[in-house]
PDB file of C-alpha atoms in Angstrom:
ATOM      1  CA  UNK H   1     -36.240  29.818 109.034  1.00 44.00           C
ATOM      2  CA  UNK H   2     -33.885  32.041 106.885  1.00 38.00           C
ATOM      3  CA  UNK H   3     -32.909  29.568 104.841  1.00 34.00           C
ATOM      4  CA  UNK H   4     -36.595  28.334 104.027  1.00 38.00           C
ATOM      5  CA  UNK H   5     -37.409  32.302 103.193  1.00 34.00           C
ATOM      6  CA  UNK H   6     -34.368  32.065 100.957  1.00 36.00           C
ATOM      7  CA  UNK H   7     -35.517  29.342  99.119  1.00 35.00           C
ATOM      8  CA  UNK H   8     -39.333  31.062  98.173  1.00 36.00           C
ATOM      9  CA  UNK H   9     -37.281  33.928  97.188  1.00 37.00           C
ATOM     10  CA  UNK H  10     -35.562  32.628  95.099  1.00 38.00           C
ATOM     11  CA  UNK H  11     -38.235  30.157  93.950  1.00 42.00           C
ATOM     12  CA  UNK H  12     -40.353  33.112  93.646  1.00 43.00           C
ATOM     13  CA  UNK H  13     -37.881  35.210  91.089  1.00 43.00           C
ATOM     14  CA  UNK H  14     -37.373  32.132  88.574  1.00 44.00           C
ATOM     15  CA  UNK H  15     -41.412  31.735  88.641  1.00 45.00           C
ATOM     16  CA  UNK H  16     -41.151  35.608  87.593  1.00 48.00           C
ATOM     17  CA  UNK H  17     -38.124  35.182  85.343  1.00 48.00           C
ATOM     18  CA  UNK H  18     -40.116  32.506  83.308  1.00 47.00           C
ATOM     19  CA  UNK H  19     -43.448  34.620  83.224  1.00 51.00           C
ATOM     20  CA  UNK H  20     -41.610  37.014  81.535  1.00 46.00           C
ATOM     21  CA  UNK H  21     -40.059  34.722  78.814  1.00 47.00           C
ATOM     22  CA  UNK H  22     -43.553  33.895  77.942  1.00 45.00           C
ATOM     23  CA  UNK H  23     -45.027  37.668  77.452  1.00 51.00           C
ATOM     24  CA  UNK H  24     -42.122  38.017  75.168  1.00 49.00           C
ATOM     25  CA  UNK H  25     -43.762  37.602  71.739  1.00 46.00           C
ATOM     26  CA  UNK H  26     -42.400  34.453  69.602  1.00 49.00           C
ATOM     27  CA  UNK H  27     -39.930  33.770  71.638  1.00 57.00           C
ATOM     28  CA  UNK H  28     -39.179  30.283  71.947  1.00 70.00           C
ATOM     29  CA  UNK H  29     -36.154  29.188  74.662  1.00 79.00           C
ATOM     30  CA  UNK H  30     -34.330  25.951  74.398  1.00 88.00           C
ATOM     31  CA  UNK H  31     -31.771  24.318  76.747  1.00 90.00           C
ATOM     32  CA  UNK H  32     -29.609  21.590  76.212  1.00 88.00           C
ATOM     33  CA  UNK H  33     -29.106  19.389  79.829  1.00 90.00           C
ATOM     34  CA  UNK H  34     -26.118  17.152  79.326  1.00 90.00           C
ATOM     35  CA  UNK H  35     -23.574  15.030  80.978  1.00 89.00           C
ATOM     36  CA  UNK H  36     -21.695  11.766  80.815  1.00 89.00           C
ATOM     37  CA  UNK H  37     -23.934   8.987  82.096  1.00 87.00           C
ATOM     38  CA  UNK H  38     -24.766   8.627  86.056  1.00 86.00           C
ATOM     39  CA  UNK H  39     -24.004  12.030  86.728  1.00 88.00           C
ATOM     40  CA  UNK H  40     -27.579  13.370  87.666  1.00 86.00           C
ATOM     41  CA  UNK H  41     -29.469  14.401  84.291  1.00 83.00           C
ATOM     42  CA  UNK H  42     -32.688  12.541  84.887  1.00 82.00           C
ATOM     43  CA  UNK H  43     -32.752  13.897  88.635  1.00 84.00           C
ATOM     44  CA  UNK H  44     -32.211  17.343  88.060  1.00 81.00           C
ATOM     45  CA  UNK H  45     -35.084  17.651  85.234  1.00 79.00           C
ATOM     46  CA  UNK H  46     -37.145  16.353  87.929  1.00 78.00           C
ATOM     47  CA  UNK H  47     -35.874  18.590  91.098  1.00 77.00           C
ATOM     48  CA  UNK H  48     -35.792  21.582  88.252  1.00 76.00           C
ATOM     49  CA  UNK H  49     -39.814  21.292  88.375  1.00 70.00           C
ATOM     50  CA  UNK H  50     -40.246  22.139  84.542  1.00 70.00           C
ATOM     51  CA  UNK H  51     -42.988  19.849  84.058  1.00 72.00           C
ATOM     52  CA  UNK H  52     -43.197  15.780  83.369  1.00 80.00           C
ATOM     53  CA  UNK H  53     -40.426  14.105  81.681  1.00 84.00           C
ATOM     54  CA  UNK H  54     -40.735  12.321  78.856  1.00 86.00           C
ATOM     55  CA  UNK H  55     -38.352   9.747  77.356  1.00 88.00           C
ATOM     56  CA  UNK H  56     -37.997   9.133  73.689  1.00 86.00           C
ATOM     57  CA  UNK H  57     -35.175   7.205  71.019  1.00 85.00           C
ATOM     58  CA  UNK H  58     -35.194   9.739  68.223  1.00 78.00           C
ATOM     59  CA  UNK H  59     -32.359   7.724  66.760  1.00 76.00           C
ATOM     60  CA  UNK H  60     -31.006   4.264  66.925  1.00 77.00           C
ATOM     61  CA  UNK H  61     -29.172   4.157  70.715  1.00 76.00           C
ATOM     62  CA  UNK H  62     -29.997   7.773  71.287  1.00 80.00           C
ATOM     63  CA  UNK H  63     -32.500   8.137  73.958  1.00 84.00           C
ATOM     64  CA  UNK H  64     -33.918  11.743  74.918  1.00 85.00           C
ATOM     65  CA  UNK H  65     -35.187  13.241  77.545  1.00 87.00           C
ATOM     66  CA  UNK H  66     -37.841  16.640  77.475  1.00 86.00           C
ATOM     67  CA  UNK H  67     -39.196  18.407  80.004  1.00 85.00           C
ATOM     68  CA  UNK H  68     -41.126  21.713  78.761  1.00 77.00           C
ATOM     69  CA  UNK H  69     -43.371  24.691  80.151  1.00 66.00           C
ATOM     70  CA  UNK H  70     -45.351  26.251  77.417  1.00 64.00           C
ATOM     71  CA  UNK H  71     -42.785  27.673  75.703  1.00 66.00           C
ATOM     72  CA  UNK H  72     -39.336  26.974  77.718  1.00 75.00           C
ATOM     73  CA  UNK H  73     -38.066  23.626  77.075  1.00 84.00           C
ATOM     74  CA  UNK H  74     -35.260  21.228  78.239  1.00 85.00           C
ATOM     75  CA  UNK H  75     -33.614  18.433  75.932  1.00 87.00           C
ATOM     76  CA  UNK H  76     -31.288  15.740  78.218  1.00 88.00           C
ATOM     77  CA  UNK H  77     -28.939  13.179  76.897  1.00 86.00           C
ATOM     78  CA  UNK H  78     -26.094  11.100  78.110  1.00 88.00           C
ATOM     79  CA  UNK H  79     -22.852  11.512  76.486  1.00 86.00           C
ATOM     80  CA  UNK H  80     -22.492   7.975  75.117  1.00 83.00           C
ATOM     81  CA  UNK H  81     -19.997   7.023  72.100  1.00 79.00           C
ATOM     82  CA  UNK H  82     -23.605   6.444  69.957  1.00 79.00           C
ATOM     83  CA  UNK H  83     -24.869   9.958  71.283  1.00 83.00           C
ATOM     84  CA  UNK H  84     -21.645  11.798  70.340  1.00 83.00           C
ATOM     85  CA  UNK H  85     -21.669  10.196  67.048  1.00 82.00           C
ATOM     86  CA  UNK H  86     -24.651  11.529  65.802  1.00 82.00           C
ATOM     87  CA  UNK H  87     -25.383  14.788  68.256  1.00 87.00           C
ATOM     88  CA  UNK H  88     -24.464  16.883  65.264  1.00 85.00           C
ATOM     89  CA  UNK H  89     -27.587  16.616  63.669  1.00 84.00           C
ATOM     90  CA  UNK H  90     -29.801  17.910  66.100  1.00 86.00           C
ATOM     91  CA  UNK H  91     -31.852  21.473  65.301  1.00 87.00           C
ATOM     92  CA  UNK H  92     -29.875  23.922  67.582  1.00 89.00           C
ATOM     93  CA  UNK H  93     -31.546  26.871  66.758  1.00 88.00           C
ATOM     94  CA  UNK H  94     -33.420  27.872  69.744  1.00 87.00           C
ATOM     95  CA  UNK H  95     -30.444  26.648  72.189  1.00 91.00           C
ATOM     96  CA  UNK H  96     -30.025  29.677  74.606  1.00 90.00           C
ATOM     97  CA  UNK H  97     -27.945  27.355  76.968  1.00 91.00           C
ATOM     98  CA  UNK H  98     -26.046  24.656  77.431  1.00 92.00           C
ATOM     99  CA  UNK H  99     -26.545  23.057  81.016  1.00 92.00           C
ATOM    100  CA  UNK H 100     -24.039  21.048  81.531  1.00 93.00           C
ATOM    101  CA  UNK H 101     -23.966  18.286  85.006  1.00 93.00           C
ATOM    102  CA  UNK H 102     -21.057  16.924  85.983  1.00 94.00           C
ATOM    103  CA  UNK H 103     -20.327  13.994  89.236  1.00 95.00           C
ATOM    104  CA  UNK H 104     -17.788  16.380  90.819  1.00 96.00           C
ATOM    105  CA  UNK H 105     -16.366  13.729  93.042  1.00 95.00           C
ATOM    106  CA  UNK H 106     -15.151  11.742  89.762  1.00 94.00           C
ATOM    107  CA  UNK H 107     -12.211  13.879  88.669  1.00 92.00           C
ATOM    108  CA  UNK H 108     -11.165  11.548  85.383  1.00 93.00           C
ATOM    109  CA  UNK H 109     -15.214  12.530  84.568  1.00 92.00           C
ATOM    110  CA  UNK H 110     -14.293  15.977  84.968  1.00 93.00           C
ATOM    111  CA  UNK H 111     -11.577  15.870  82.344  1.00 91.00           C
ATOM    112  CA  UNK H 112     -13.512  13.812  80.048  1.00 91.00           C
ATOM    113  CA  UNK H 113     -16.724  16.195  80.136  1.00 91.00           C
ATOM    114  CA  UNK H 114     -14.620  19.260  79.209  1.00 91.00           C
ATOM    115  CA  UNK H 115     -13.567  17.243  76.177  1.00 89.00           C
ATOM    116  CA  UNK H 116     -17.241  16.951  74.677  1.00 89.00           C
ATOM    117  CA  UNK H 117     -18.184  20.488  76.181  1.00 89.00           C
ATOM    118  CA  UNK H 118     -15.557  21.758  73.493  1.00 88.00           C
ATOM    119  CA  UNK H 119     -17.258  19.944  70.874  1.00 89.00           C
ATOM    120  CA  UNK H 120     -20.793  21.123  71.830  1.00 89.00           C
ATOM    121  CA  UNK H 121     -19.520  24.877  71.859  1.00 87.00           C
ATOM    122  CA  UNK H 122     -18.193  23.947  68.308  1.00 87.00           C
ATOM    123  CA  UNK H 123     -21.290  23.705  66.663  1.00 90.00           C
ATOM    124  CA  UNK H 124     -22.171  27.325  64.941  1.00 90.00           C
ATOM    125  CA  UNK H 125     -26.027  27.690  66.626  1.00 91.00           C
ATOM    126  CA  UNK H 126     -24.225  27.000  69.786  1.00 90.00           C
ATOM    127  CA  UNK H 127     -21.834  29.503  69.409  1.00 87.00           C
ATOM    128  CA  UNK H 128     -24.042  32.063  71.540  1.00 87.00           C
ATOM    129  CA  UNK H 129     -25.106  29.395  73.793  1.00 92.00           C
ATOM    130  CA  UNK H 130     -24.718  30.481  77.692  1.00 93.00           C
ATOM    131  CA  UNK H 131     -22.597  27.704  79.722  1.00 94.00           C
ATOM    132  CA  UNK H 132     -24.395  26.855  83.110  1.00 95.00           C
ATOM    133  CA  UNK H 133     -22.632  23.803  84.416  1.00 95.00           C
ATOM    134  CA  UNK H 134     -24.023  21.776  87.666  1.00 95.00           C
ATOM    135  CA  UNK H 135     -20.815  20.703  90.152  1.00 95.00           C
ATOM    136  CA  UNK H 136     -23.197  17.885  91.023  1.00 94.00           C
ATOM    137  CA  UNK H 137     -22.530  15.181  94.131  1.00 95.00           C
ATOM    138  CA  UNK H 138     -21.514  18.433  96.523  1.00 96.00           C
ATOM    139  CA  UNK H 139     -23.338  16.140  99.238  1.00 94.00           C
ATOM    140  CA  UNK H 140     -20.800  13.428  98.688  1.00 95.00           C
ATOM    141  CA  UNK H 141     -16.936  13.295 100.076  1.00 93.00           C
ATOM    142  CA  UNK H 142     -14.480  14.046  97.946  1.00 93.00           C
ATOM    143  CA  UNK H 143     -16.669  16.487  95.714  1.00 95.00           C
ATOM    144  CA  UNK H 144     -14.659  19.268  93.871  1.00 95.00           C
ATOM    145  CA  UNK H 145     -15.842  22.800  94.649  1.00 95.00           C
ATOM    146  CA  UNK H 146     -17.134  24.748  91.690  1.00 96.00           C
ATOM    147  CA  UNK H 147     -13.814  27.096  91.282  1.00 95.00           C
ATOM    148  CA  UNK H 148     -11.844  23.993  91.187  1.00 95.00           C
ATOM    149  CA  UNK H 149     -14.067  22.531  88.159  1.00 95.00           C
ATOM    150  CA  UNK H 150     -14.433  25.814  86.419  1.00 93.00           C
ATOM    151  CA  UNK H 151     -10.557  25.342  85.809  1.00 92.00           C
ATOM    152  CA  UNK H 152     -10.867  21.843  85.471  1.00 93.00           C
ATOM    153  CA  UNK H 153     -12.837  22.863  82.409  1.00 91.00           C
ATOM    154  CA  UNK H 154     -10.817  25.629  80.996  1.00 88.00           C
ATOM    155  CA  UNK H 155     -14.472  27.940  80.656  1.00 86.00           C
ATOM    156  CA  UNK H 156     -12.132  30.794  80.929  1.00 81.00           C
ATOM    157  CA  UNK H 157     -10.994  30.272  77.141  1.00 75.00           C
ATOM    158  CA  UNK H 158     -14.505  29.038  76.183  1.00 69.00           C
ATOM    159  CA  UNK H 159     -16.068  32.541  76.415  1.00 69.00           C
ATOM    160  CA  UNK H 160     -16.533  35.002  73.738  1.00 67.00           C
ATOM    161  CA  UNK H 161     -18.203  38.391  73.347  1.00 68.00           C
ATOM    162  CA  UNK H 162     -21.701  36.706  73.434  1.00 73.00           C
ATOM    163  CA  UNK H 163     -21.197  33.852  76.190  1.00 84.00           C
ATOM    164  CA  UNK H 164     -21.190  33.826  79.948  1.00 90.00           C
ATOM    165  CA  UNK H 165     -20.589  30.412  81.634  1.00 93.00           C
ATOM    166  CA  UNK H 166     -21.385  29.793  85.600  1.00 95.00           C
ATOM    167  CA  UNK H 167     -20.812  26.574  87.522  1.00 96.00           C
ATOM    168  CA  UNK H 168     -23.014  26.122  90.523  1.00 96.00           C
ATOM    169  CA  UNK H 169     -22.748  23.483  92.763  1.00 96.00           C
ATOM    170  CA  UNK H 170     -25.615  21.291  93.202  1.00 94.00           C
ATOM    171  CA  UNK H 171     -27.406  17.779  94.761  1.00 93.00           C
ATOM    172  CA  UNK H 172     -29.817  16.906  92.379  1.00 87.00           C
ATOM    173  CA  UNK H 173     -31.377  14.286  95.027  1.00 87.00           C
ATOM    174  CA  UNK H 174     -32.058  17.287  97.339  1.00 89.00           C
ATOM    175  CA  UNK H 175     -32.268  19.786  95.152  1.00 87.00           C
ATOM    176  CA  UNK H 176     -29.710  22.266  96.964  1.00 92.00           C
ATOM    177  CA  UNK H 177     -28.211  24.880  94.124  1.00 92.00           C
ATOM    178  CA  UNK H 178     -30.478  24.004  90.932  1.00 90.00           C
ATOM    179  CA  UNK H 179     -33.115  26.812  91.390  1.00 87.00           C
ATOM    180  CA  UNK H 180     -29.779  28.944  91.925  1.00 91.00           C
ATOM    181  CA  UNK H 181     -28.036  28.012  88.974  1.00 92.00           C
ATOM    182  CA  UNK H 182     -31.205  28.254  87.167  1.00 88.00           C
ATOM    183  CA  UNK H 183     -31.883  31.633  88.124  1.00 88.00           C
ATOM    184  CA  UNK H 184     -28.608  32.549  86.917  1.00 92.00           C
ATOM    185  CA  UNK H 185     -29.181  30.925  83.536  1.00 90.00           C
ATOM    186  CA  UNK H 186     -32.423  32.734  83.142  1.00 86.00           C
ATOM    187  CA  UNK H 187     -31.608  36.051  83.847  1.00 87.00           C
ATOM    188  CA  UNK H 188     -28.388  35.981  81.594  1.00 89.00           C
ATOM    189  CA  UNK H 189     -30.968  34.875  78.917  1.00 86.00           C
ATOM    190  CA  UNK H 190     -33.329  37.534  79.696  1.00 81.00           C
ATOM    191  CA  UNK H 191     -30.788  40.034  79.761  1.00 81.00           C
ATOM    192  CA  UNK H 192     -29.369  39.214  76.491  1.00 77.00           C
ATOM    193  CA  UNK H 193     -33.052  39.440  75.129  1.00 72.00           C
ATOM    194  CA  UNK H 194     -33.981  42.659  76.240  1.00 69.00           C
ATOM    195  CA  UNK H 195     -30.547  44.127  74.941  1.00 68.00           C
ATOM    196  CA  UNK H 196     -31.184  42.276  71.555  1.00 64.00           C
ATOM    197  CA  UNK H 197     -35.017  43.381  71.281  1.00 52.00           C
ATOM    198  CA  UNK H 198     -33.952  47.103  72.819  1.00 48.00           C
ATOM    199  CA  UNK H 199     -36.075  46.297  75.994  1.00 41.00           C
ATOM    200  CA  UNK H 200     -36.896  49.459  78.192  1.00 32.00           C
ATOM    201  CA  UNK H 201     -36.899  47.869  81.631  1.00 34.00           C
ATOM    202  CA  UNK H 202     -33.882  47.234  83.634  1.00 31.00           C
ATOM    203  CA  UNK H 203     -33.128  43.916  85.418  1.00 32.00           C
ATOM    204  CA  UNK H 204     -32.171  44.010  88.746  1.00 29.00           C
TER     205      UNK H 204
END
């Protein structure tokens, strides 16, 4: 029973958290979801409950996936050789976060998604971009626990004055940690709104 009240709590403050990004005026929030293939993208838009995916090829081998509420909306991609070829020329404008899944039980994965998280946080819009990364597979043996892949992925020296970075760790087929990680995500967001917009009411 306490762990079902947990969950409509929780449910309950990222319905609130997102109400509030829409009575902000113009504001329009974008988040990238991204990860090497077979790591849980595709699931997690769905579990995440943002409203139906749609699949598109905006350019030649690079398929996209959107998901979007009113205003809030989430772009997903697979890390592929054609993807990270031409990634650079997508509009990051309104990127307030960079959700990033990873298979934790594939530890050569691990290494190789910390590589093209470095070249993400390279771009200039993303250089304000807040880091939320899914430990994903937690269900699975051998799964690496989410301090274990935040040093795996060196966030420590990928923060900066404007950045926060999280890892959560997740089962996108069950859905255990995304409304978590997401309510993290949100609330850094908001925060960083209200303080930029000089916002009168505190978050708790």
């Amino acid at each position: 029973m306490g762990f079902a009240v947990n969950i409509i709590l929780i449910g309950v403050v990222v319905f609130m958290l997102i109400r509030w990004f829409f009575s902000q005026p113009r504001l329009r929030v974008d988040f990238l979801v991204v990860g090497l293939k077979g790591a849980g993208k595709s699931t997690f838009l769905v579990k995440s409950e943002m409203g139906k995916v749609t699949t598109s090829t905006i350019l030649p081998g690079f398929i996209l996936e959107r998901a979007n509420y009113k205003d809030l909306t989430f772009y997903s991609w697979d890390l592929t050789p054609e993807t990270i070829q031409v990634q650079h020329q997508i509009d990051y404008t309104h990127v307030h976060g960079i959700i990033f899944v990873i298979d934790s039980t594939d530890e050569k994965a691990i290494q190789e998604s910390s590589a093209h998280l470095n070249t993400l946080m390279s771009y200039p819009a993303l250089q304000k971009a807040h880091i939320l990364v899914f430990a994903n597979k937690q269900d699975l043996s051998g799964a690496q626990c989410p301090t274990i892949v935040a040093k795996a992925l060196k966030l420590k020296n990928k923060v900066n004055e404007r950045r926060y970075w999280y890892v959560q760790g997740s089962c996108s087929l069950s859905g255990d940690g995304i409304q978590d990680g997401l309510k993290w995500l949100f609330m850094t967001v908001m925060k960083e709104s209200q303080n930029e917009h000089g916002a009168t009411q505190p978050v708790h």
